[in-house]
Amino acid sequence: MKVLALAITAAACMGSVHAQTKWDLPSGYGGNTFHVQNLQSFADEVDKATAGKLKITVHPNASLFKANEIKRAVQTGQTQIGEFILSGAANENALFGIDAVPFLATTYAESKKLNDISNPYLEKLLASQGMKLLYAVPWPGQSLYSKKPVATLADLKGTKMRAYNPATTRIAELAGAQPVTIQLAELPQALATGGVDNFLTSSASGVDSKLYEQVKYFYDVNAWLPRNALVVNTKAFESLDKATQAIVVKAAADASSRGWKTSEQKDNEYLKELAAKGMTVDRSNAKLKAELKALGDRMTAEWLAKAGDEGKAIVDAYRK
């Protein structure tokens, strides 16, 4: 009887061990960014709502996979869940670059409209690749940082311009600059070694990565609001019981709402902080904005040619 009791106890312990599911969630961004903090809140909410049944460990700062490897890692099942910037995959399929079409959506309201129209198309595309879209949250608008003053696009000619997706590469080419592919985590070092002269990124990145220490000019051109997507491997998601799936979906919806509000709130705070740190913050360079808008019109046409009928359907619905 004693042996039987021990066997039953051991089986019960084994069952409790197997009942807990552990997921790794890589991100290419630092732990101090609002995106990663939002991911941590999502993970904590899932942990609490499942009473520890599903444990999600967030790995920030490209510590588990490099930023440009995360989507593929989720797709192939190397990790169960992960965050990546959608436009970084635009070379793979143009639809991933919808929110990086310059000057198509330049405010939070416009970005939210584009998000709501494009998400069903992205969900379908990701599903075909074995992934489920949980949410997408934008960075603040992409603006121009430069070591030297920039009055017109001509001032960018011959400079080294950081690129992190096809859109930024194309802008550099059209401006006569040399595109240099650099992920955000590597940008401070590239600036310190003279590897880059200027770049488009958000006010958030300027503060979080302390870019103001090496770059003194900021032009609030608000070219687009790129979104980070949280995706989960479909097989990993479907292996959860229905109740846990529902908890993950609800936590993702909460994270989406929280992320959108935080992004807009933080943008205003970050702009004030950049100025306080000694940067020249120019919000009224009409000529530069007009020149970039012209580039945007050209790039919208180029994007539509690549994106086909689905891309046209998204833009037509957005412009109504």
mmCIF file of C-alpha atoms in Angstrom:
data_model
loop_
_atom_site.group_PDB
_atom_site.id
_atom_site.type_symbol
_atom_site.label_atom_id
_atom_site.label_comp_id
_atom_site.label_asym_id
_atom_site.label_seq_id
_atom_site.Cartn_x
_atom_site.Cartn_y
_atom_site.Cartn_z
ATOM 1 C CA MET A 1 0.000 0.000 0.000
ATOM 2 C CA LYS A 2 2.867 2.316 0.902
ATOM 3 C CA VAL A 3 4.531 1.667 -2.468
ATOM 4 C CA LEU A 4 1.221 2.307 -4.242
ATOM 5 C CA ALA A 5 0.738 5.572 -2.339
ATOM 6 C CA LEU A 6 4.227 6.706 -3.293
ATOM 7 C CA ALA A 7 3.564 5.828 -6.925
ATOM 8 C CA ILE A 8 0.319 7.817 -6.908
ATOM 9 C CA THR A 9 2.085 10.803 -5.292
ATOM 10 C CA ALA A 10 4.890 10.650 -7.862
ATOM 11 C CA ALA A 11 2.375 10.480 -10.701
ATOM 12 C CA ALA A 12 0.550 13.490 -9.290
ATOM 13 C CA CYS A 13 3.809 15.439 -9.098
ATOM 14 C CA MET A 14 4.670 14.476 -12.667
ATOM 15 C CA GLY A 15 1.233 15.639 -13.755
ATOM 16 C CA SER A 16 1.679 19.040 -12.096
ATOM 17 C CA VAL A 17 5.077 19.423 -13.776
ATOM 18 C CA HIS A 18 3.670 18.614 -17.199
ATOM 19 C CA ALA A 19 0.667 20.878 -16.593
ATOM 20 C CA GLN A 20 2.868 23.967 -16.713
ATOM 21 C CA THR A 21 3.777 25.285 -20.166
ATOM 22 C CA LYS A 22 6.786 27.566 -20.616
ATOM 23 C CA TRP A 23 7.225 29.928 -23.536
ATOM 24 C CA ASP A 24 10.150 32.174 -24.477
ATOM 25 C CA LEU A 25 9.309 35.611 -25.912
ATOM 26 C CA PRO A 26 12.258 37.319 -27.637
ATOM 27 C CA SER A 27 12.325 41.011 -28.548
ATOM 28 C CA GLY A 28 15.001 43.026 -30.314
ATOM 29 C CA TYR A 29 14.420 46.050 -28.070
ATOM 30 C CA GLY A 30 15.759 47.106 -24.668
ATOM 31 C CA GLY A 31 13.997 46.421 -21.407
ATOM 32 C CA ASN A 32 13.498 50.161 -20.846
ATOM 33 C CA THR A 33 11.375 50.583 -24.007
ATOM 34 C CA PHE A 34 7.619 50.829 -23.618
ATOM 35 C CA HIS A 35 7.192 47.979 -26.106
ATOM 36 C CA VAL A 36 9.151 45.522 -23.952
ATOM 37 C CA GLN A 37 7.491 46.801 -20.779
ATOM 38 C CA ASN A 38 4.155 46.154 -22.485
ATOM 39 C CA LEU A 39 5.286 42.617 -23.367
ATOM 40 C CA GLN A 40 6.210 42.038 -19.714
ATOM 41 C CA SER A 41 2.776 43.238 -18.587
ATOM 42 C CA PHE A 42 1.212 40.858 -21.113
ATOM 43 C CA ALA A 43 3.304 37.955 -19.781
ATOM 44 C CA ASP A 44 2.452 38.839 -16.178
ATOM 45 C CA GLU A 45 -1.269 39.004 -16.980
ATOM 46 C CA VAL A 46 -1.157 35.570 -18.629
ATOM 47 C CA ASP A 47 0.761 34.128 -15.674
ATOM 48 C CA LYS A 48 -1.747 35.514 -13.177
ATOM 49 C CA ALA A 49 -4.879 34.570 -15.151
ATOM 50 C CA THR A 50 -3.659 31.001 -15.722
ATOM 51 C CA ALA A 51 -2.427 30.650 -12.114
ATOM 52 C CA GLY A 52 1.059 29.924 -13.451
ATOM 53 C CA LYS A 53 -0.117 27.304 -15.940
ATOM 54 C CA LEU A 54 1.433 29.273 -18.824
ATOM 55 C CA LYS A 55 4.729 30.993 -18.025
ATOM 56 C CA ILE A 56 6.070 33.424 -20.632
ATOM 57 C CA THR A 57 9.649 34.660 -20.202
ATOM 58 C CA VAL A 58 10.470 37.909 -22.017
ATOM 59 C CA HIS A 59 14.002 38.117 -23.482
ATOM 60 C CA PRO A 60 14.732 41.784 -24.386
ATOM 61 C CA ASN A 61 17.574 43.454 -26.263
ATOM 62 C CA ALA A 62 18.067 40.708 -28.881
ATOM 63 C CA SER A 63 19.457 38.464 -26.137
ATOM 64 C CA LEU A 64 17.797 35.282 -27.457
ATOM 65 C CA PHE A 65 17.623 36.031 -31.202
ATOM 66 C CA LYS A 66 18.752 39.034 -33.228
ATOM 67 C CA ALA A 67 15.917 41.406 -34.097
ATOM 68 C CA ASN A 68 15.810 40.321 -37.746
ATOM 69 C CA GLU A 69 15.773 36.618 -36.772
ATOM 70 C CA ILE A 70 12.765 36.659 -34.436
ATOM 71 C CA LYS A 71 9.984 36.300 -36.999
ATOM 72 C CA ARG A 72 11.695 33.304 -38.569
ATOM 73 C CA ALA A 73 12.326 31.779 -35.141
ATOM 74 C CA VAL A 74 8.610 31.857 -34.330
ATOM 75 C CA GLN A 75 7.693 30.652 -37.818
ATOM 76 C CA THR A 76 9.976 27.598 -37.563
ATOM 77 C CA GLY A 77 9.091 26.804 -33.958
ATOM 78 C CA GLN A 78 12.519 27.685 -32.525
ATOM 79 C CA THR A 79 10.559 29.832 -30.083
ATOM 80 C CA GLN A 80 6.846 29.819 -29.362
ATOM 81 C CA ILE A 81 6.139 33.542 -29.410
ATOM 82 C CA GLY A 82 8.010 36.705 -30.350
ATOM 83 C CA GLU A 83 7.895 40.393 -31.226
ATOM 84 C CA PHE A 84 9.221 41.905 -34.454
ATOM 85 C CA ILE A 85 8.829 45.121 -36.426
ATOM 86 C CA LEU A 86 6.438 44.381 -39.284
ATOM 87 C CA SER A 87 8.170 46.521 -41.897
ATOM 88 C CA GLY A 88 11.405 44.626 -41.331
ATOM 89 C CA ALA A 89 9.846 41.752 -43.292
ATOM 90 C CA ALA A 90 8.692 43.904 -46.217
ATOM 91 C CA ASN A 91 11.209 42.359 -48.638
ATOM 92 C CA GLU A 92 9.558 39.012 -47.960
ATOM 93 C CA ASN A 93 6.053 40.334 -48.695
ATOM 94 C CA ALA A 94 5.115 43.960 -49.399
ATOM 95 C CA LEU A 95 2.071 43.755 -47.096
ATOM 96 C CA PHE A 96 4.398 43.678 -44.093
ATOM 97 C CA GLY A 97 5.517 47.184 -45.088
ATOM 98 C CA ILE A 98 2.096 48.836 -45.201
ATOM 99 C CA ASP A 99 2.729 51.017 -42.146
ATOM 100 C CA ALA A 100 6.160 52.111 -43.411
ATOM 101 C CA VAL A 101 4.882 53.718 -46.605
ATOM 102 C CA PRO A 102 6.089 57.299 -46.008
ATOM 103 C CA PHE A 103 3.394 59.891 -45.339
ATOM 104 C CA LEU A 104 0.496 57.494 -45.895
ATOM 105 C CA ALA A 105 -0.467 57.526 -42.196
ATOM 106 C CA THR A 106 1.294 60.195 -40.114
ATOM 107 C CA THR A 107 -0.879 60.566 -36.988
ATOM 108 C CA TYR A 108 -2.052 58.109 -34.352
ATOM 109 C CA ALA A 109 -5.643 58.347 -35.606
ATOM 110 C CA GLU A 110 -4.536 57.643 -39.183
ATOM 111 C CA SER A 111 -2.257 54.831 -38.039
ATOM 112 C CA LYS A 112 -5.085 53.209 -36.046
ATOM 113 C CA LYS A 113 -7.360 53.364 -39.095
ATOM 114 C CA LEU A 114 -4.670 51.773 -41.269
ATOM 115 C CA ASN A 115 -4.034 49.173 -38.539
ATOM 116 C CA ASP A 116 -7.692 48.141 -38.387
ATOM 117 C CA ILE A 117 -8.003 47.875 -42.170
ATOM 118 C CA SER A 118 -4.714 46.035 -42.761
ATOM 119 C CA ASN A 119 -4.744 43.596 -39.829
ATOM 120 C CA PRO A 120 -7.125 41.049 -41.437
ATOM 121 C CA TYR A 121 -4.757 40.849 -44.432
ATOM 122 C CA LEU A 122 -1.747 40.455 -42.134
ATOM 123 C CA GLU A 123 -3.567 37.800 -40.087
ATOM 124 C CA LYS A 124 -4.218 35.813 -43.251
ATOM 125 C CA LEU A 125 -0.605 36.202 -44.424
ATOM 126 C CA LEU A 126 0.861 35.200 -41.052
ATOM 127 C CA ALA A 127 -1.548 32.258 -40.789
ATOM 128 C CA SER A 128 -0.220 30.968 -44.108
ATOM 129 C CA GLN A 129 3.231 30.998 -42.489
ATOM 130 C CA GLY A 130 2.129 29.115 -39.386
ATOM 131 C CA MET A 131 1.689 32.110 -37.076
ATOM 132 C CA LYS A 132 -1.120 33.947 -35.326
ATOM 133 C CA LEU A 133 -1.097 37.749 -34.955
ATOM 134 C CA LEU A 134 -1.870 38.693 -31.350
ATOM 135 C CA TYR A 135 -1.500 42.469 -31.676
ATOM 136 C CA ALA A 136 0.415 45.285 -33.364
ATOM 137 C CA VAL A 137 1.388 48.500 -31.562
ATOM 138 C CA PRO A 138 3.079 51.527 -33.158
ATOM 139 C CA TRP A 139 6.219 53.399 -32.303
ATOM 140 C CA PRO A 140 5.907 57.195 -32.320
ATOM 141 C CA GLY A 141 6.288 58.748 -35.757
ATOM 142 C CA GLN A 142 9.596 58.300 -37.524
ATOM 143 C CA SER A 143 11.533 61.544 -37.613
ATOM 144 C CA LEU A 144 14.958 62.601 -38.827
ATOM 145 C CA TYR A 145 18.001 62.678 -36.549
ATOM 146 C CA SER A 146 21.234 64.181 -37.869
ATOM 147 C CA LYS A 147 24.707 64.996 -36.604
ATOM 148 C CA LYS A 148 24.637 68.147 -38.761
ATOM 149 C CA PRO A 149 21.834 70.624 -39.594
ATOM 150 C CA VAL A 150 19.510 69.599 -42.447
ATOM 151 C CA ALA A 151 17.604 72.302 -44.328
ATOM 152 C CA THR A 152 16.694 70.276 -47.420
ATOM 153 C CA LEU A 153 17.101 66.725 -48.719
ATOM 154 C CA ALA A 154 20.182 67.901 -50.634
ATOM 155 C CA ASP A 155 21.980 68.088 -47.273
ATOM 156 C CA LEU A 156 21.682 64.313 -46.968
ATOM 157 C CA LYS A 157 23.481 63.617 -50.239
ATOM 158 C CA GLY A 158 26.661 61.593 -49.749
ATOM 159 C CA THR A 159 26.005 60.955 -46.054
ATOM 160 C CA LYS A 160 25.703 57.564 -44.343
ATOM 161 C CA MET A 161 22.046 56.982 -43.490
ATOM 162 C CA ARG A 162 20.971 54.177 -41.195
ATOM 163 C CA ALA A 163 18.460 51.734 -42.680
ATOM 164 C CA TYR A 164 16.427 49.138 -40.793
ATOM 165 C CA ASN A 165 13.822 48.140 -43.396
ATOM 166 C CA PRO A 166 13.260 48.427 -47.158
ATOM 167 C CA ALA A 167 11.521 51.799 -46.795
ATOM 168 C CA THR A 168 14.440 53.462 -45.011
ATOM 169 C CA THR A 169 16.847 51.925 -47.524
ATOM 170 C CA ARG A 170 14.802 53.399 -50.387
ATOM 171 C CA ILE A 171 14.594 56.844 -48.774
ATOM 172 C CA ALA A 172 18.386 56.896 -48.422
ATOM 173 C CA GLU A 173 18.791 55.924 -52.071
ATOM 174 C CA LEU A 174 16.349 58.574 -53.299
ATOM 175 C CA ALA A 175 18.036 61.225 -51.140
ATOM 176 C CA GLY A 176 21.466 60.339 -52.540
ATOM 177 C CA ALA A 177 22.686 58.967 -49.210
ATOM 178 C CA GLN A 178 24.409 55.647 -48.572
ATOM 179 C CA PRO A 179 22.065 53.241 -46.727
ATOM 180 C CA VAL A 180 23.758 51.373 -43.867
ATOM 181 C CA THR A 181 21.805 48.507 -42.307
ATOM 182 C CA ILE A 182 22.007 48.872 -38.533
ATOM 183 C CA GLN A 183 19.623 47.499 -35.911
ATOM 184 C CA LEU A 184 18.595 49.829 -33.084
ATOM 185 C CA ALA A 185 20.645 48.004 -30.449
ATOM 186 C CA GLU A 186 23.793 48.651 -32.532
ATOM 187 C CA LEU A 187 23.057 52.290 -33.387
ATOM 188 C CA PRO A 188 24.873 54.043 -30.491
ATOM 189 C CA GLN A 189 28.100 52.205 -31.318
ATOM 190 C CA ALA A 190 27.730 52.986 -35.022
ATOM 191 C CA LEU A 191 27.337 56.680 -34.195
ATOM 192 C CA ALA A 192 30.375 56.600 -31.924
ATOM 193 C CA THR A 193 32.554 55.054 -34.631
ATOM 194 C CA GLY A 194 31.341 57.275 -37.484
ATOM 195 C CA GLY A 195 29.436 54.474 -39.154
ATOM 196 C CA VAL A 196 26.310 56.588 -39.609
ATOM 197 C CA ASP A 197 25.525 60.321 -39.952
ATOM 198 C CA ASN A 198 21.724 60.447 -39.845
ATOM 199 C CA PHE A 199 18.665 58.232 -39.574
ATOM 200 C CA LEU A 200 14.908 58.054 -39.248
ATOM 201 C CA THR A 201 13.594 56.716 -35.954
ATOM 202 C CA SER A 202 11.140 57.613 -33.228
ATOM 203 C CA SER A 203 11.396 60.028 -30.329
ATOM 204 C CA ALA A 204 11.194 56.936 -28.097
ATOM 205 C CA SER A 205 14.376 55.453 -29.561
ATOM 206 C CA GLY A 206 16.160 58.782 -29.163
ATOM 207 C CA VAL A 207 15.516 58.754 -25.427
ATOM 208 C CA ASP A 208 15.711 55.026 -24.705
ATOM 209 C CA SER A 209 19.026 54.589 -26.551
ATOM 210 C CA LYS A 210 20.408 57.985 -25.424
ATOM 211 C CA LEU A 211 20.973 58.993 -29.046
ATOM 212 C CA TYR A 212 20.957 62.641 -27.941
ATOM 213 C CA GLU A 213 24.470 62.093 -26.585
ATOM 214 C CA GLN A 214 25.870 61.902 -30.127
ATOM 215 C CA VAL A 215 23.232 63.500 -32.379
ATOM 216 C CA LYS A 216 22.130 67.094 -31.858
ATOM 217 C CA TYR A 217 19.494 67.777 -34.528
ATOM 218 C CA PHE A 218 15.954 66.365 -34.592
ATOM 219 C CA TYR A 219 13.410 67.115 -37.336
ATOM 220 C CA ASP A 220 9.831 66.160 -36.473
ATOM 221 C CA VAL A 221 8.800 65.007 -39.960
ATOM 222 C CA ASN A 222 6.602 62.163 -38.617
ATOM 223 C CA ALA A 223 6.992 60.132 -41.787
ATOM 224 C CA TRP A 224 5.172 57.001 -40.572
ATOM 225 C CA LEU A 225 4.341 55.079 -37.409
ATOM 226 C CA PRO A 226 5.897 51.590 -37.724
ATOM 227 C CA ARG A 227 4.264 48.817 -35.723
ATOM 228 C CA ASN A 228 5.799 46.057 -33.668
ATOM 229 C CA ALA A 229 3.805 42.824 -33.920
ATOM 230 C CA LEU A 230 3.462 40.109 -31.304
ATOM 231 C CA VAL A 231 3.012 36.748 -33.030
ATOM 232 C CA VAL A 232 2.670 33.202 -31.734
ATOM 233 C CA ASN A 233 3.457 29.935 -33.479
ATOM 234 C CA THR A 234 0.093 28.438 -34.497
ATOM 235 C CA LYS A 235 0.950 24.909 -33.327
ATOM 236 C CA ALA A 236 2.133 26.224 -29.960
ATOM 237 C CA PHE A 237 -1.066 28.245 -29.559
ATOM 238 C CA GLU A 238 -3.317 25.370 -30.577
ATOM 239 C CA SER A 239 -1.565 23.050 -28.128
ATOM 240 C CA LEU A 240 -3.027 25.140 -25.296
ATOM 241 C CA ASP A 241 -6.450 24.257 -23.911
ATOM 242 C CA LYS A 242 -9.327 26.528 -24.964
ATOM 243 C CA ALA A 243 -9.464 28.381 -21.643
ATOM 244 C CA THR A 244 -5.754 29.247 -21.812
ATOM 245 C CA GLN A 245 -6.085 30.302 -25.464
ATOM 246 C CA ALA A 246 -8.858 32.702 -24.454
ATOM 247 C CA ILE A 247 -6.675 34.144 -21.684
ATOM 248 C CA VAL A 248 -3.796 34.744 -24.131
ATOM 249 C CA VAL A 249 -6.126 36.466 -26.618
ATOM 250 C CA LYS A 250 -7.635 38.692 -23.900
ATOM 251 C CA ALA A 251 -4.213 39.616 -22.496
ATOM 252 C CA ALA A 252 -3.096 40.501 -26.032
ATOM 253 C CA ALA A 253 -6.159 42.723 -26.546
ATOM 254 C CA ASP A 254 -5.389 44.489 -23.266
ATOM 255 C CA ALA A 255 -1.744 44.919 -24.301
ATOM 256 C CA SER A 256 -2.828 46.359 -27.642
ATOM 257 C CA SER A 257 -5.042 49.014 -26.031
ATOM 258 C CA ARG A 258 -2.404 49.822 -23.426
ATOM 259 C CA GLY A 259 0.363 49.986 -26.048
ATOM 260 C CA TRP A 260 -1.451 52.405 -28.344
ATOM 261 C CA LYS A 261 -2.249 54.772 -25.457
ATOM 262 C CA THR A 262 1.280 54.581 -24.062
ATOM 263 C CA SER A 263 2.912 55.217 -27.432
ATOM 264 C CA GLU A 264 0.994 58.457 -27.997
ATOM 265 C CA GLN A 265 1.498 59.653 -24.421
ATOM 266 C CA LYS A 266 5.207 58.856 -24.476
ATOM 267 C CA ASP A 267 5.794 60.637 -27.797
ATOM 268 C CA ASN A 268 5.007 64.032 -26.261
ATOM 269 C CA GLU A 269 7.130 63.246 -23.195
ATOM 270 C CA TYR A 270 10.060 62.074 -25.316
ATOM 271 C CA LEU A 271 10.072 65.197 -27.509
ATOM 272 C CA LYS A 272 10.282 67.374 -24.399
ATOM 273 C CA GLU A 273 13.104 65.219 -23.025
ATOM 274 C CA LEU A 274 15.118 65.392 -26.265
ATOM 275 C CA ALA A 275 14.990 69.189 -26.087
ATOM 276 C CA ALA A 276 15.890 69.113 -22.384
ATOM 277 C CA LYS A 277 18.936 66.951 -23.216
ATOM 278 C CA GLY A 278 20.263 69.655 -25.530
ATOM 279 C CA MET A 279 18.919 68.582 -28.922
ATOM 280 C CA THR A 280 17.657 71.142 -31.420
ATOM 281 C CA VAL A 281 14.066 69.970 -31.976
ATOM 282 C CA ASP A 282 12.663 71.434 -35.207
ATOM 283 C CA ARG A 283 8.919 70.894 -35.667
ATOM 284 C CA SER A 284 8.365 73.430 -38.443
ATOM 285 C CA ASN A 285 10.695 72.623 -41.357
ATOM 286 C CA ALA A 286 8.047 72.914 -44.066
ATOM 287 C CA LYS A 287 10.464 72.581 -47.010
ATOM 288 C CA LEU A 288 12.011 69.363 -45.714
ATOM 289 C CA LYS A 289 8.565 67.893 -45.004
ATOM 290 C CA ALA A 290 7.359 68.824 -48.503
ATOM 291 C CA GLU A 291 10.381 67.166 -50.110
ATOM 292 C CA LEU A 292 9.908 64.028 -48.039
ATOM 293 C CA LYS A 293 6.188 64.016 -48.877
ATOM 294 C CA ALA A 294 7.118 63.983 -52.572
ATOM 295 C CA LEU A 295 9.343 60.974 -51.896
ATOM 296 C CA GLY A 296 6.417 59.435 -50.050
ATOM 297 C CA ASP A 297 4.095 59.802 -53.049
ATOM 298 C CA ARG A 298 6.676 58.081 -55.241
ATOM 299 C CA MET A 299 7.216 55.297 -52.709
ATOM 300 C CA THR A 300 3.458 54.752 -52.286
ATOM 301 C CA ALA A 301 3.199 54.118 -56.021
ATOM 302 C CA GLU A 302 6.194 51.751 -55.841
ATOM 303 C CA TRP A 303 4.662 49.908 -52.874
ATOM 304 C CA LEU A 304 1.309 49.508 -54.616
ATOM 305 C CA ALA A 305 3.050 47.976 -57.624
ATOM 306 C CA LYS A 306 4.598 45.336 -55.347
ATOM 307 C CA ALA A 307 1.607 44.750 -53.066
ATOM 308 C CA GLY A 308 -0.857 43.978 -55.866
ATOM 309 C CA ASP A 309 -4.624 43.727 -55.426
ATOM 310 C CA GLU A 310 -4.525 43.280 -51.652
ATOM 311 C CA GLY A 311 -2.320 46.347 -51.206
ATOM 312 C CA LYS A 312 -4.617 48.396 -53.438
ATOM 313 C CA ALA A 313 -7.648 47.223 -51.465
ATOM 314 C CA ILE A 314 -6.044 48.338 -48.186
ATOM 315 C CA VAL A 315 -5.034 51.783 -49.486
ATOM 316 C CA ASP A 316 -8.394 52.355 -51.215
ATOM 317 C CA ALA A 317 -10.282 51.482 -48.025
ATOM 318 C CA TYR A 318 -7.957 53.653 -45.959
ATOM 319 C CA ARG A 319 -8.376 56.678 -48.235
ATOM 320 C CA LYS A 320 -12.191 56.547 -48.192
#
